[in-house]
Amino acid sequence: MPLLKERRFVLFLIPVFLAAIGPQINNAFYSVYISHFGGEASGKIGLLYAVATLTEIPVFIFSGYLIRRFGYVFTLTAVSLAGALRWFVLSLEPSFEVLLANQLLSGLTYALFLSAGVNYAYDTSPESMKTTAHSLFVVVYTNIAGIVSSNVGGWVVKLGGYPPLFQGATVMSVLGAAGFLFLGRLKSGGIPGREPEKSGRVAVAPGSSASPAAQGRAASPE
């Protein structure tokens, strides 16, 4: 595939995969994680998901402005670090009140990451490969990261429980943030590449039925 021969695009997909491990672990294990605390799990899970969803709506709406304001590299790095914080909090197995507050980060770790990633893939790819670039981002973010997260994650939970699972997600998010910073250094170093750093153009409407990203999202929201 010609697009995978482009160094900059491959160096974008690597931190995407690393940073996507946390959200995909969250999608696969969050309901079971909450259930293991005991009590009225179904009501708690419903409330936690509702808070996460409500935080995502305004972030999707203003994602274009945020990307134009801060640029792709800063945005992707920041949301990866926000993800690291979110997964670290989960590794502590905190109280329900803390879990509820932690869900406020979902707007950044899912909505803004998805918006920035989709549009970066679209804006930095050749005109004839934009659809392919979009699809590759979604495949890495959802399918590949999802398969790795669910399989390795189940093994980690069996051996050590949920704290090491989310600690691992924290480390992966930090590595993803470092990867995006490296991508930014390549640009500032003058290495050729197509990067309209603050485009913020909405290539698709993330979360809509027309978006491949929406089709790849797991049934349980972040």
PDB file of C-alpha atoms in Angstrom:
ATOM      1  CA  MET A   1       0.000   0.000   0.000  1.00  0.00           C
ATOM      2  CA  PRO A   2       1.677   3.260  -1.150  1.00  0.00           C
ATOM      3  CA  LEU A   3       0.451   5.262   1.824  1.00  0.00           C
ATOM      4  CA  LEU A   4       2.281   2.973   4.241  1.00  0.00           C
ATOM      5  CA  LYS A   5       5.525   3.827   2.446  1.00  0.00           C
ATOM      6  CA  GLU A   6       5.180   7.442   3.586  1.00  0.00           C
ATOM      7  CA  ARG A   7       7.338   7.797   6.669  1.00  0.00           C
ATOM      8  CA  ARG A   8       5.327  10.584   8.266  1.00  0.00           C
ATOM      9  CA  PHE A   9       2.038   8.715   8.013  1.00  0.00           C
ATOM     10  CA  VAL A  10       3.512   5.550   9.530  1.00  0.00           C
ATOM     11  CA  LEU A  11       5.026   7.628  12.337  1.00  0.00           C
ATOM     12  CA  PHE A  12       1.528   8.971  12.926  1.00  0.00           C
ATOM     13  CA  LEU A  13      -0.109   5.529  13.065  1.00  0.00           C
ATOM     14  CA  ILE A  14       2.356   4.184  15.664  1.00  0.00           C
ATOM     15  CA  PRO A  15       1.405   6.637  18.455  1.00  0.00           C
ATOM     16  CA  VAL A  16      -2.241   6.329  17.384  1.00  0.00           C
ATOM     17  CA  PHE A  17      -2.020   2.610  18.168  1.00  0.00           C
ATOM     18  CA  LEU A  18      -0.269   3.219  21.480  1.00  0.00           C
ATOM     19  CA  ALA A  19      -2.721   5.890  22.618  1.00  0.00           C
ATOM     20  CA  ALA A  20      -5.709   3.818  21.446  1.00  0.00           C
ATOM     21  CA  ILE A  21      -4.898   0.916  23.773  1.00  0.00           C
ATOM     22  CA  GLY A  22      -6.403   2.760  26.761  1.00  0.00           C
ATOM     23  CA  PRO A  23      -9.743   3.623  25.141  1.00  0.00           C
ATOM     24  CA  GLN A  24     -10.085   0.114  23.735  1.00  0.00           C
ATOM     25  CA  ILE A  25      -9.286  -1.462  27.114  1.00  0.00           C
ATOM     26  CA  ASN A  26     -11.895   0.859  28.573  1.00  0.00           C
ATOM     27  CA  ASN A  27     -14.455  -0.226  25.965  1.00  0.00           C
ATOM     28  CA  ALA A  28     -13.773  -3.906  26.579  1.00  0.00           C
ATOM     29  CA  PHE A  29     -13.487  -4.003  30.363  1.00  0.00           C
ATOM     30  CA  TYR A  30     -15.111  -0.926  31.910  1.00  0.00           C
ATOM     31  CA  SER A  31     -18.510  -2.490  32.643  1.00  0.00           C
ATOM     32  CA  VAL A  32     -16.916  -5.558  34.232  1.00  0.00           C
ATOM     33  CA  TYR A  33     -14.494  -3.308  36.111  1.00  0.00           C
ATOM     34  CA  ILE A  34     -17.378  -1.346  37.643  1.00  0.00           C
ATOM     35  CA  SER A  35     -19.301  -4.538  38.412  1.00  0.00           C
ATOM     36  CA  HIS A  36     -16.450  -5.981  40.436  1.00  0.00           C
ATOM     37  CA  PHE A  37     -16.912  -3.221  43.030  1.00  0.00           C
ATOM     38  CA  GLY A  38     -20.277  -4.773  43.905  1.00  0.00           C
ATOM     39  CA  GLY A  39     -23.504  -2.982  44.780  1.00  0.00           C
ATOM     40  CA  GLU A  40     -26.032  -1.743  42.242  1.00  0.00           C
ATOM     41  CA  ALA A  41     -23.698  -2.025  39.282  1.00  0.00           C
ATOM     42  CA  SER A  42     -26.204  -1.495  36.478  1.00  0.00           C
ATOM     43  CA  GLY A  43     -27.356   1.888  37.792  1.00  0.00           C
ATOM     44  CA  LYS A  44     -23.770   3.042  38.346  1.00  0.00           C
ATOM     45  CA  ILE A  45     -22.692   1.937  34.889  1.00  0.00           C
ATOM     46  CA  GLY A  46     -25.610   3.762  33.283  1.00  0.00           C
ATOM     47  CA  LEU A  47     -24.803   6.984  35.120  1.00  0.00           C
ATOM     48  CA  LEU A  48     -21.093   6.768  34.305  1.00  0.00           C
ATOM     49  CA  TYR A  49     -21.797   6.233  30.611  1.00  0.00           C
ATOM     50  CA  ALA A  50     -24.305   9.092  30.586  1.00  0.00           C
ATOM     51  CA  VAL A  51     -21.724  11.509  32.014  1.00  0.00           C
ATOM     52  CA  ALA A  52     -19.135  10.378  29.465  1.00  0.00           C
ATOM     53  CA  THR A  53     -21.539  10.836  26.574  1.00  0.00           C
ATOM     54  CA  LEU A  54     -22.623  14.295  27.718  1.00  0.00           C
ATOM     55  CA  THR A  55     -19.002  15.440  27.862  1.00  0.00           C
ATOM     56  CA  GLU A  56     -18.348  14.216  24.320  1.00  0.00           C
ATOM     57  CA  ILE A  57     -21.110  16.221  22.629  1.00  0.00           C
ATOM     58  CA  PRO A  58     -19.694  19.740  23.213  1.00  0.00           C
ATOM     59  CA  VAL A  59     -16.163  18.544  22.451  1.00  0.00           C
ATOM     60  CA  PHE A  60     -17.277  17.192  19.075  1.00  0.00           C
ATOM     61  CA  ILE A  61     -19.023  20.506  18.382  1.00  0.00           C
ATOM     62  CA  PHE A  62     -15.977  22.638  19.214  1.00  0.00           C
ATOM     63  CA  SER A  63     -13.286  20.193  18.065  1.00  0.00           C
ATOM     64  CA  GLY A  64     -12.625  22.113  14.846  1.00  0.00           C
ATOM     65  CA  TYR A  65     -11.985  25.331  16.779  1.00  0.00           C
ATOM     66  CA  LEU A  66      -9.725  23.570  19.283  1.00  0.00           C
ATOM     67  CA  ILE A  67      -7.673  21.956  16.533  1.00  0.00           C
ATOM     68  CA  ARG A  68      -7.294  25.265  14.685  1.00  0.00           C
ATOM     69  CA  ARG A  69      -6.350  26.994  17.923  1.00  0.00           C
ATOM     70  CA  PHE A  70      -3.751  24.517  19.179  1.00  0.00           C
ATOM     71  CA  GLY A  71      -2.726  22.464  16.127  1.00  0.00           C
ATOM     72  CA  TYR A  72      -2.737  18.738  15.538  1.00  0.00           C
ATOM     73  CA  VAL A  73       0.461  17.793  17.355  1.00  0.00           C
ATOM     74  CA  PHE A  74      -0.344  19.693  20.549  1.00  0.00           C
ATOM     75  CA  THR A  75      -3.942  18.424  20.537  1.00  0.00           C
ATOM     76  CA  LEU A  76      -3.017  14.777  20.021  1.00  0.00           C
ATOM     77  CA  THR A  77      -0.269  14.990  22.642  1.00  0.00           C
ATOM     78  CA  ALA A  78      -2.546  16.668  25.180  1.00  0.00           C
ATOM     79  CA  VAL A  79      -5.403  14.215  24.762  1.00  0.00           C
ATOM     80  CA  SER A  80      -2.987  11.284  25.051  1.00  0.00           C
ATOM     81  CA  LEU A  81      -1.751  12.683  28.366  1.00  0.00           C
ATOM     82  CA  ALA A  82      -5.357  13.229  29.466  1.00  0.00           C
ATOM     83  CA  GLY A  83      -5.887   9.567  28.679  1.00  0.00           C
ATOM     84  CA  ALA A  84      -2.878   8.627  30.797  1.00  0.00           C
ATOM     85  CA  LEU A  85      -4.421  10.514  33.725  1.00  0.00           C
ATOM     86  CA  ARG A  86      -7.787   8.856  33.188  1.00  0.00           C
ATOM     87  CA  TRP A  87      -6.393   5.320  33.096  1.00  0.00           C
ATOM     88  CA  PHE A  88      -4.123   5.967  36.081  1.00  0.00           C
ATOM     89  CA  VAL A  89      -7.126   7.041  38.157  1.00  0.00           C
ATOM     90  CA  LEU A  90      -8.907   3.821  37.188  1.00  0.00           C
ATOM     91  CA  SER A  91      -5.853   1.799  38.244  1.00  0.00           C
ATOM     92  CA  LEU A  92      -6.318   3.150  41.782  1.00  0.00           C
ATOM     93  CA  GLU A  93      -9.809   1.618  42.019  1.00  0.00           C
ATOM     94  CA  PRO A  94     -11.201   4.813  43.568  1.00  0.00           C
ATOM     95  CA  SER A  95     -14.617   5.656  45.001  1.00  0.00           C
ATOM     96  CA  PHE A  96     -17.665   6.011  42.782  1.00  0.00           C
ATOM     97  CA  GLU A  97     -17.560   9.803  43.147  1.00  0.00           C
ATOM     98  CA  VAL A  98     -14.023   9.880  41.768  1.00  0.00           C
ATOM     99  CA  LEU A  99     -15.010   7.530  38.957  1.00  0.00           C
ATOM    100  CA  LEU A 100     -17.853   9.884  38.078  1.00  0.00           C
ATOM    101  CA  ALA A 101     -15.509  12.887  37.938  1.00  0.00           C
ATOM    102  CA  ASN A 102     -13.010  10.863  35.926  1.00  0.00           C
ATOM    103  CA  GLN A 103     -15.625  10.320  33.212  1.00  0.00           C
ATOM    104  CA  LEU A 104     -15.461  14.052  32.440  1.00  0.00           C
ATOM    105  CA  LEU A 105     -12.195  13.300  30.637  1.00  0.00           C
ATOM    106  CA  SER A 106     -14.046  11.208  28.065  1.00  0.00           C
ATOM    107  CA  GLY A 107     -14.664  14.257  25.907  1.00  0.00           C
ATOM    108  CA  LEU A 108     -10.919  14.641  25.482  1.00  0.00           C
ATOM    109  CA  THR A 109      -9.804  11.021  25.416  1.00  0.00           C
ATOM    110  CA  TYR A 110     -12.418   9.928  22.902  1.00  0.00           C
ATOM    111  CA  ALA A 111     -14.135  12.827  21.119  1.00  0.00           C
ATOM    112  CA  LEU A 112     -11.191  15.186  20.633  1.00  0.00           C
ATOM    113  CA  PHE A 113      -8.708  12.405  19.928  1.00  0.00           C
ATOM    114  CA  LEU A 114     -10.986  10.930  17.275  1.00  0.00           C
ATOM    115  CA  SER A 115     -11.666  14.308  15.663  1.00  0.00           C
ATOM    116  CA  ALA A 116      -7.994  15.286  15.579  1.00  0.00           C
ATOM    117  CA  GLY A 117      -6.846  11.868  14.378  1.00  0.00           C
ATOM    118  CA  VAL A 118      -9.404  11.548  11.584  1.00  0.00           C
ATOM    119  CA  ASN A 119      -8.722  15.034  10.286  1.00  0.00           C
ATOM    120  CA  TYR A 120      -4.933  14.698  10.575  1.00  0.00           C
ATOM    121  CA  ALA A 121      -5.080  11.519   8.489  1.00  0.00           C
ATOM    122  CA  TYR A 122      -7.279  13.272   5.933  1.00  0.00           C
ATOM    123  CA  ASP A 123      -5.329  16.540   5.720  1.00  0.00           C
ATOM    124  CA  THR A 124      -1.836  15.048   5.537  1.00  0.00           C
ATOM    125  CA  SER A 125      -2.524  12.407   2.886  1.00  0.00           C
ATOM    126  CA  PRO A 126      -2.349  12.835  -0.894  1.00  0.00           C
ATOM    127  CA  GLU A 127      -5.600  13.781  -2.593  1.00  0.00           C
ATOM    128  CA  SER A 128      -6.003  10.349  -4.176  1.00  0.00           C
ATOM    129  CA  MET A 129      -5.473   8.528  -0.863  1.00  0.00           C
ATOM    130  CA  LYS A 130      -7.573  10.502   1.620  1.00  0.00           C
ATOM    131  CA  THR A 131     -10.236   7.808   1.951  1.00  0.00           C
ATOM    132  CA  THR A 132      -7.546   5.174   2.431  1.00  0.00           C
ATOM    133  CA  ALA A 133      -5.807   7.298   5.065  1.00  0.00           C
ATOM    134  CA  HIS A 134      -9.090   7.780   6.893  1.00  0.00           C
ATOM    135  CA  SER A 135      -9.779   4.039   6.827  1.00  0.00           C
ATOM    136  CA  LEU A 136      -6.275   3.150   8.015  1.00  0.00           C
ATOM    137  CA  PHE A 137      -6.637   5.458  11.003  1.00  0.00           C
ATOM    138  CA  VAL A 138      -9.953   3.845  11.954  1.00  0.00           C
ATOM    139  CA  VAL A 139      -8.570   0.322  11.483  1.00  0.00           C
ATOM    140  CA  VAL A 140      -5.573   1.039  13.731  1.00  0.00           C
ATOM    141  CA  TYR A 141      -7.576   2.963  16.343  1.00  0.00           C
ATOM    142  CA  THR A 142     -10.474   0.509  16.627  1.00  0.00           C
ATOM    143  CA  ASN A 143      -9.745  -2.885  15.099  1.00  0.00           C
ATOM    144  CA  ILE A 144      -6.043  -3.499  15.703  1.00  0.00           C
ATOM    145  CA  ALA A 145      -5.895  -1.747  19.070  1.00  0.00           C
ATOM    146  CA  GLY A 146      -9.183  -3.379  20.037  1.00  0.00           C
ATOM    147  CA  ILE A 147      -7.982  -6.902  19.251  1.00  0.00           C
ATOM    148  CA  VAL A 148      -4.723  -6.397  21.147  1.00  0.00           C
ATOM    149  CA  SER A 149      -6.471  -4.749  24.105  1.00  0.00           C
ATOM    150  CA  SER A 150      -9.151  -7.385  24.557  1.00  0.00           C
ATOM    151  CA  ASN A 151      -6.823 -10.362  24.220  1.00  0.00           C
ATOM    152  CA  VAL A 152      -3.817  -9.098  26.185  1.00  0.00           C
ATOM    153  CA  GLY A 153      -6.081  -7.278  28.624  1.00  0.00           C
ATOM    154  CA  GLY A 154      -7.978 -10.435  29.529  1.00  0.00           C
ATOM    155  CA  TRP A 155      -4.705 -12.193  30.251  1.00  0.00           C
ATOM    156  CA  VAL A 156      -3.500  -9.298  32.446  1.00  0.00           C
ATOM    157  CA  VAL A 157      -6.757  -9.205  34.432  1.00  0.00           C
ATOM    158  CA  LYS A 158      -6.569 -12.944  34.996  1.00  0.00           C
ATOM    159  CA  LEU A 159      -3.022 -12.706  36.332  1.00  0.00           C
ATOM    160  CA  GLY A 160      -3.073  -9.447  38.278  1.00  0.00           C
ATOM    161  CA  GLY A 161      -6.502  -7.837  38.266  1.00  0.00           C
ATOM    162  CA  TYR A 162      -7.533  -4.408  37.060  1.00  0.00           C
ATOM    163  CA  PRO A 163      -4.797  -2.172  38.552  1.00  0.00           C
ATOM    164  CA  PRO A 164      -2.010  -3.540  36.301  1.00  0.00           C
ATOM    165  CA  LEU A 165      -4.401  -3.465  33.333  1.00  0.00           C
ATOM    166  CA  PHE A 166      -4.992   0.269  33.635  1.00  0.00           C
ATOM    167  CA  GLN A 167      -1.395   0.929  34.661  1.00  0.00           C
ATOM    168  CA  GLY A 168      -0.370  -0.606  31.362  1.00  0.00           C
ATOM    169  CA  ALA A 169      -2.878   1.606  29.554  1.00  0.00           C
ATOM    170  CA  THR A 170      -1.362   4.611  31.323  1.00  0.00           C
ATOM    171  CA  VAL A 171       2.118   3.738  30.098  1.00  0.00           C
ATOM    172  CA  MET A 172       0.885   3.214  26.547  1.00  0.00           C
ATOM    173  CA  SER A 173      -0.828   6.610  26.531  1.00  0.00           C
ATOM    174  CA  VAL A 174       2.357   8.318  27.732  1.00  0.00           C
ATOM    175  CA  LEU A 175       4.316   6.549  24.991  1.00  0.00           C
ATOM    176  CA  GLY A 176       1.679   7.673  22.489  1.00  0.00           C
ATOM    177  CA  ALA A 177       2.067  11.274  23.652  1.00  0.00           C
ATOM    178  CA  ALA A 178       5.839  10.967  23.222  1.00  0.00           C
ATOM    179  CA  GLY A 179       5.275   9.632  19.709  1.00  0.00           C
ATOM    180  CA  PHE A 180       3.138  12.624  18.756  1.00  0.00           C
ATOM    181  CA  LEU A 181       5.773  14.976  20.162  1.00  0.00           C
ATOM    182  CA  PHE A 182       8.360  13.229  18.009  1.00  0.00           C
ATOM    183  CA  LEU A 183       6.094  13.707  15.009  1.00  0.00           C
ATOM    184  CA  GLY A 184       6.031  17.418  15.792  1.00  0.00           C
ATOM    185  CA  ARG A 185       9.813  17.540  16.024  1.00  0.00           C
ATOM    186  CA  LEU A 186      10.065  16.048  12.549  1.00  0.00           C
ATOM    187  CA  LYS A 187       7.975  18.896  11.198  1.00  0.00           C
ATOM    188  CA  SER A 188       9.902  21.604  13.008  1.00  0.00           C
ATOM    189  CA  GLY A 189      13.147  20.024  11.842  1.00  0.00           C
ATOM    190  CA  GLY A 190      12.223  20.685   8.255  1.00  0.00           C
ATOM    191  CA  ILE A 191      11.605  17.125   7.157  1.00  0.00           C
ATOM    192  CA  PRO A 192       9.301  17.267   4.136  1.00  0.00           C
ATOM    193  CA  GLY A 193       5.683  16.402   4.745  1.00  0.00           C
ATOM    194  CA  ARG A 194       2.161  17.618   4.245  1.00  0.00           C
ATOM    195  CA  GLU A 195       0.965  18.982   7.565  1.00  0.00           C
ATOM    196  CA  PRO A 196      -1.555  21.818   7.602  1.00  0.00           C
ATOM    197  CA  GLU A 197      -0.819  22.067  11.320  1.00  0.00           C
ATOM    198  CA  LYS A 198      -3.898  24.008  12.315  1.00  0.00           C
ATOM    199  CA  SER A 199      -6.411  23.087   9.667  1.00  0.00           C
ATOM    200  CA  GLY A 200      -9.088  21.671  11.938  1.00  0.00           C
ATOM    201  CA  ARG A 201     -11.185  20.932   8.862  1.00  0.00           C
ATOM    202  CA  VAL A 202     -13.948  18.463   9.503  1.00  0.00           C
ATOM    203  CA  ALA A 203     -13.367  15.703   6.987  1.00  0.00           C
ATOM    204  CA  VAL A 204     -16.271  13.725   8.418  1.00  0.00           C
ATOM    205  CA  ALA A 205     -18.719  14.217  11.207  1.00  0.00           C
ATOM    206  CA  PRO A 206     -17.205  11.981  13.885  1.00  0.00           C
ATOM    207  CA  GLY A 207     -19.823   9.945  15.633  1.00  0.00           C
ATOM    208  CA  SER A 208     -22.315  10.226  12.765  1.00  0.00           C
ATOM    209  CA  SER A 209     -23.608   7.204  10.920  1.00  0.00           C
ATOM    210  CA  ALA A 210     -21.587   8.233   7.856  1.00  0.00           C
ATOM    211  CA  SER A 211     -18.311   8.078   9.736  1.00  0.00           C
ATOM    212  CA  PRO A 212     -16.236   4.880   9.609  1.00  0.00           C
ATOM    213  CA  ALA A 213     -15.070   5.808  13.115  1.00  0.00           C
ATOM    214  CA  ALA A 214     -18.634   5.650  14.372  1.00  0.00           C
ATOM    215  CA  GLN A 215     -19.029   2.210  12.824  1.00  0.00           C
ATOM    216  CA  GLY A 216     -15.870   0.977  14.565  1.00  0.00           C
ATOM    217  CA  ARG A 217     -16.717   2.224  18.041  1.00  0.00           C
ATOM    218  CA  ALA A 218     -17.500  -0.431  20.575  1.00  0.00           C
ATOM    219  CA  ALA A 219     -21.051  -0.833  21.800  1.00  0.00           C
ATOM    220  CA  SER A 220     -20.235   0.503  25.247  1.00  0.00           C
ATOM    221  CA  PRO A 221     -19.286   4.183  25.279  1.00  0.00           C
ATOM    222  CA  GLU A 222     -16.130   5.347  26.906  1.00  0.00           C
TER     223      GLU A 222
END
